[in-house]
Short mmCIF file of C-alpha atoms in Angstrom, two decimals:
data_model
loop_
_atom_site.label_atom_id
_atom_site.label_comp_id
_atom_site.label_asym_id
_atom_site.label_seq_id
_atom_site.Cartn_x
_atom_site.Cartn_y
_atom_site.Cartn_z
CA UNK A 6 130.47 -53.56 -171.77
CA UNK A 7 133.38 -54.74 -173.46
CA UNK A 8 134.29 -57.54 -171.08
CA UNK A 9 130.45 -58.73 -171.27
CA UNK A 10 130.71 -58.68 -175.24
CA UNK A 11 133.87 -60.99 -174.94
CA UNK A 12 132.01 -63.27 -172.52
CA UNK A 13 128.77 -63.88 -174.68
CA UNK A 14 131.53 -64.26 -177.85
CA UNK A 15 133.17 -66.75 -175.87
CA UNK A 16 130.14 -68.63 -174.80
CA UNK A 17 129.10 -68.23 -178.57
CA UNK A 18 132.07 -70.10 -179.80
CA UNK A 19 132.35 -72.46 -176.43
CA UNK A 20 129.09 -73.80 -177.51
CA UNK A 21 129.31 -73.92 -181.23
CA UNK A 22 132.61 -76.20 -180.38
CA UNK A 23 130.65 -78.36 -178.06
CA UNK A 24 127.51 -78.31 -180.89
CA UNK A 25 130.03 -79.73 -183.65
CA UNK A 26 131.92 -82.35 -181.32
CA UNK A 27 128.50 -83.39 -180.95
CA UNK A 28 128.83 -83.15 -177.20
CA UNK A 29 126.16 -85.10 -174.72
CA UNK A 30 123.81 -82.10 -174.96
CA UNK A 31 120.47 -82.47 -176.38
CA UNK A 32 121.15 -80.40 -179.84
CA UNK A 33 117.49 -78.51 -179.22
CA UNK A 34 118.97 -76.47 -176.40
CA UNK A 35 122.49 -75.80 -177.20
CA UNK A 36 120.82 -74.27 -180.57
CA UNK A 37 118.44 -72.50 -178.39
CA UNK A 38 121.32 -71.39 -175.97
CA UNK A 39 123.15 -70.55 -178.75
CA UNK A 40 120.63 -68.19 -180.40
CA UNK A 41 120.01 -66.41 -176.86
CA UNK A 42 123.49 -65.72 -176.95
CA UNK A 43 123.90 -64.40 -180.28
CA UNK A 44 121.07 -61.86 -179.75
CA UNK A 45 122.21 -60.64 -176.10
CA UNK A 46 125.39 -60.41 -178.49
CA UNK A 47 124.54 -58.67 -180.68
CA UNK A 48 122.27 -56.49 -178.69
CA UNK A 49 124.70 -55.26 -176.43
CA UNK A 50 127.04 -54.52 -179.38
CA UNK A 51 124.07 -52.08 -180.75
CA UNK A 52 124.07 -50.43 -177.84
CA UNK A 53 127.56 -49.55 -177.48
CA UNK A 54 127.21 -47.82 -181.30
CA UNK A 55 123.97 -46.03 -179.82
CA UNK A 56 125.18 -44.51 -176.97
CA UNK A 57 127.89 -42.38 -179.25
CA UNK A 58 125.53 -39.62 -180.55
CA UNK A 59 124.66 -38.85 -176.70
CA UNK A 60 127.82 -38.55 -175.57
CA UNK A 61 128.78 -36.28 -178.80
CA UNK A 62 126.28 -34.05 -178.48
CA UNK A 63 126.11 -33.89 -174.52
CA UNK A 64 130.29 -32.59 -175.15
CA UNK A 65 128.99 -30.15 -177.66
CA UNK A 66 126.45 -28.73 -175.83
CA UNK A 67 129.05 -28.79 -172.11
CA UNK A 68 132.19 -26.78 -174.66
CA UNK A 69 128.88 -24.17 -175.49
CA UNK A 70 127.67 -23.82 -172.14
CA UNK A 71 124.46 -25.16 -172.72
CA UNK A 72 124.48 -27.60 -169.19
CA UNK A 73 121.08 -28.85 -169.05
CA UNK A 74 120.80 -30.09 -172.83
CA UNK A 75 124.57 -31.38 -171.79
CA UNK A 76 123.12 -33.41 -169.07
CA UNK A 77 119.97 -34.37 -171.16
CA UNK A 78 122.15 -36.43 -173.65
CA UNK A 79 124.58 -38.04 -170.96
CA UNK A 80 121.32 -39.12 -168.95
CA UNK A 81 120.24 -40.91 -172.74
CA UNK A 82 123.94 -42.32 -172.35
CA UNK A 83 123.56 -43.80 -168.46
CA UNK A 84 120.06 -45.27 -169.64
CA UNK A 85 121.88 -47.19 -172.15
CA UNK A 86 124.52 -47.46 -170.66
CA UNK A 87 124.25 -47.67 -166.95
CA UNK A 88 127.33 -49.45 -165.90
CA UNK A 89 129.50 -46.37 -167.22
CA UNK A 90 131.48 -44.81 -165.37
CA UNK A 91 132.21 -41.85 -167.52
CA UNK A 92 129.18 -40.95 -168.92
CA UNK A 93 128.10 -40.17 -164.73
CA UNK A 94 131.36 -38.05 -164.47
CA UNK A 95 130.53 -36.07 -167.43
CA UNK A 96 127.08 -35.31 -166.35
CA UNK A 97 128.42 -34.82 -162.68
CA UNK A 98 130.51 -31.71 -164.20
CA UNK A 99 127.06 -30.46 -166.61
CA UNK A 100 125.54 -30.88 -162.78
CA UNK A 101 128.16 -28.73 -161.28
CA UNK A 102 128.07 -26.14 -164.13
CA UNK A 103 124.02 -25.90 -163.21
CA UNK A 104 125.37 -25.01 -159.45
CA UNK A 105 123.06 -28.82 -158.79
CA UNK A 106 125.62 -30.00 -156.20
CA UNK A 107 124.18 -32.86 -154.53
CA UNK A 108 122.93 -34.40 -158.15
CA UNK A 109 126.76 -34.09 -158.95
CA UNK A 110 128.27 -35.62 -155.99
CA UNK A 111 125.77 -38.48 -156.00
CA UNK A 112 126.65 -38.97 -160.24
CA UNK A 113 130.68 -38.99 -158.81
CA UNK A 114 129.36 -41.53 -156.38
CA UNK A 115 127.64 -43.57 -159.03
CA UNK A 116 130.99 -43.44 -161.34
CA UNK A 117 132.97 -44.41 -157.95
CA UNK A 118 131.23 -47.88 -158.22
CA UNK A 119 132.38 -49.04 -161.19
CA UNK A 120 136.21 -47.64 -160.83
CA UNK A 121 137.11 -47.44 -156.94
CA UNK A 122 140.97 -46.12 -157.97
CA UNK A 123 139.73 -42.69 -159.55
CA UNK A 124 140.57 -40.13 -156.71
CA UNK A 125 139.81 -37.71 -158.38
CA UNK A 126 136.44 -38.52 -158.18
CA UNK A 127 136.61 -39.07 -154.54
CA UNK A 128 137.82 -35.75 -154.31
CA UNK A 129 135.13 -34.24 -156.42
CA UNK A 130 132.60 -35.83 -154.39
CA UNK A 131 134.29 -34.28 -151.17
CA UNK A 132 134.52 -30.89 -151.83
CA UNK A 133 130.68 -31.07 -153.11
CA UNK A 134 129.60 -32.53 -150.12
CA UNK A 135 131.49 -30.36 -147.71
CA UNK A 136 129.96 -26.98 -149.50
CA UNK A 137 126.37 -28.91 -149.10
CA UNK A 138 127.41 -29.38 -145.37
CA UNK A 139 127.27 -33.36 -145.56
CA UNK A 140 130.10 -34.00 -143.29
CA UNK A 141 130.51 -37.78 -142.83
CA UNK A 142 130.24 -38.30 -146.61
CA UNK A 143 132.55 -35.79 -146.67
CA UNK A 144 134.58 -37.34 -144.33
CA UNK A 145 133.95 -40.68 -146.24
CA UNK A 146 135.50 -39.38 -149.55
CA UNK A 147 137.99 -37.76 -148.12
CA UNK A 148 139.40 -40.87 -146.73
CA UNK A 149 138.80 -42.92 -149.62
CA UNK A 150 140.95 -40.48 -151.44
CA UNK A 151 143.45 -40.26 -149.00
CA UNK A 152 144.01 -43.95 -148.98
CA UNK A 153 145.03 -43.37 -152.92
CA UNK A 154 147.15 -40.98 -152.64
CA UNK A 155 147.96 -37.65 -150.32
CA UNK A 156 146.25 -34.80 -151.37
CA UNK A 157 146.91 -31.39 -148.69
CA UNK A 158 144.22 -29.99 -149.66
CA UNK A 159 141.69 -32.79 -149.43
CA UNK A 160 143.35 -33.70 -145.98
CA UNK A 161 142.53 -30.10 -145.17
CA UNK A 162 138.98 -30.48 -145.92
CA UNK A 163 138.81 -33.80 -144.09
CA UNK A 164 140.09 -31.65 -140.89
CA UNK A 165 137.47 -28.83 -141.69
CA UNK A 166 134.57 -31.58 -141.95
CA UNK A 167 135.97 -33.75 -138.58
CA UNK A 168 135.74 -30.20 -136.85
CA UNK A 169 132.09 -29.43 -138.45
CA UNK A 170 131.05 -32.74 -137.48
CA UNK A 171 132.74 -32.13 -133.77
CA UNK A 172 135.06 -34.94 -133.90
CA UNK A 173 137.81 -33.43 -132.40
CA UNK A 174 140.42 -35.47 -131.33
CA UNK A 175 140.55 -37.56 -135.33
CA UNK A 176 140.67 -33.72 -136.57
CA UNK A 177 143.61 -32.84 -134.26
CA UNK A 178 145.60 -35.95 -135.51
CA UNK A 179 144.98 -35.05 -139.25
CA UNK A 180 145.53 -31.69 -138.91
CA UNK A 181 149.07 -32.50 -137.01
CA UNK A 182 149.16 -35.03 -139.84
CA UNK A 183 148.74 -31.67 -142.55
CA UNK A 184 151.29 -29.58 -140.66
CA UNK A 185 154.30 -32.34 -140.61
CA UNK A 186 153.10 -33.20 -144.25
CA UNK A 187 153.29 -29.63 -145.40
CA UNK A 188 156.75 -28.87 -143.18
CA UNK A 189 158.75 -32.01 -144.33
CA UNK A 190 157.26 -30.90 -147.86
CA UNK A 191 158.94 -27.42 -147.70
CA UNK A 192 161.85 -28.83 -146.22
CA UNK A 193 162.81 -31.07 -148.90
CA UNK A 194 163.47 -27.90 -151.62
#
């Protein structure tokens, strides 16, 4: 939101430059241009301030334990705010709290689009799908994750889900992988 705020501002004043240089644009559009732009502007910037009371109250009601009004308010925040990716995590955890797995993995998913370095996320998304026995998403996060950082215990869930999903010999290597990881680990203290 922020970087599409800078980009209409900078349009803004691009064209408000070119409008005072007098620039070989008919002066009936630029102005026209110019007044689109100032109310996407502007627009944009009211929804930023509106999205604030959601996400307030959806964190009072989560610390309270009150999950579904939690996820009410955060769902207010993704319609105004859809490319988010925080407001999906935080009603991926009011999802979780409600014991709704595959509406939380798919909101981890959704938040995964718009940062594709948050492991954690990956990892979320993982362990829901492997309790909701969706093994090659399960496999698919894990490996996501995996190429961010090594995590044992989302390796060892990758293993588990190769196995579910009978794909033996890729669950051998990783779980040959797990063992050397895990002895060269111990070995090192």
């Amino acid at each position: 939101l922020d970087s599409a705020i800078r980009a209409i501002l900078q349009a803004i004043n691009t064209l408000n430059i070119l409008y005072c240089w007098g620039f070989n644009i008919k002066k009936i559009i630029m102005k026209k241009l110019l007044a689109i732009l100032t109310f996407f502007g502007y627009a944009l910037l009211l929804q930023a301030q509106n999205v604030k009371p959601f996400i307030k109250a959806g964190q009072e009601f989560f610390e309270t334990g009150k999950y579904n009004e939690a996820v009410e308010q955060f769902t207010k925040a993704i319609d105004l705010q859809p490319a988010n990716a925080d407001h999906y995590v935080k009603r991926a955890r009011a999802y979780e709290r409600l014991d709704e797995k595959l509406k939380a993995a798919e909101d981890y998913d959704n938040a995964i689009t718009f940062d594709v370095k948050e492991e954690d996320w990956y990892n979320s998304a993982a362990k829901l799908y492997f309790q909701l026995q969706e093994y090659p998403k399960t496999i698919e996060r894990c490996k996501a994750s995996l190429d961010l950082s090594m995590d044992y215990e989302i390796l060892a869930i990758k293993v588990d889900a190769l196995l579910k999903n009978k794909n033996y010999s890729e669950a051998l290597l990783d779980a040959k992988l797990l063992v050397l990881k895990k002895s060269t680990d111990q070995n090192n203290y």
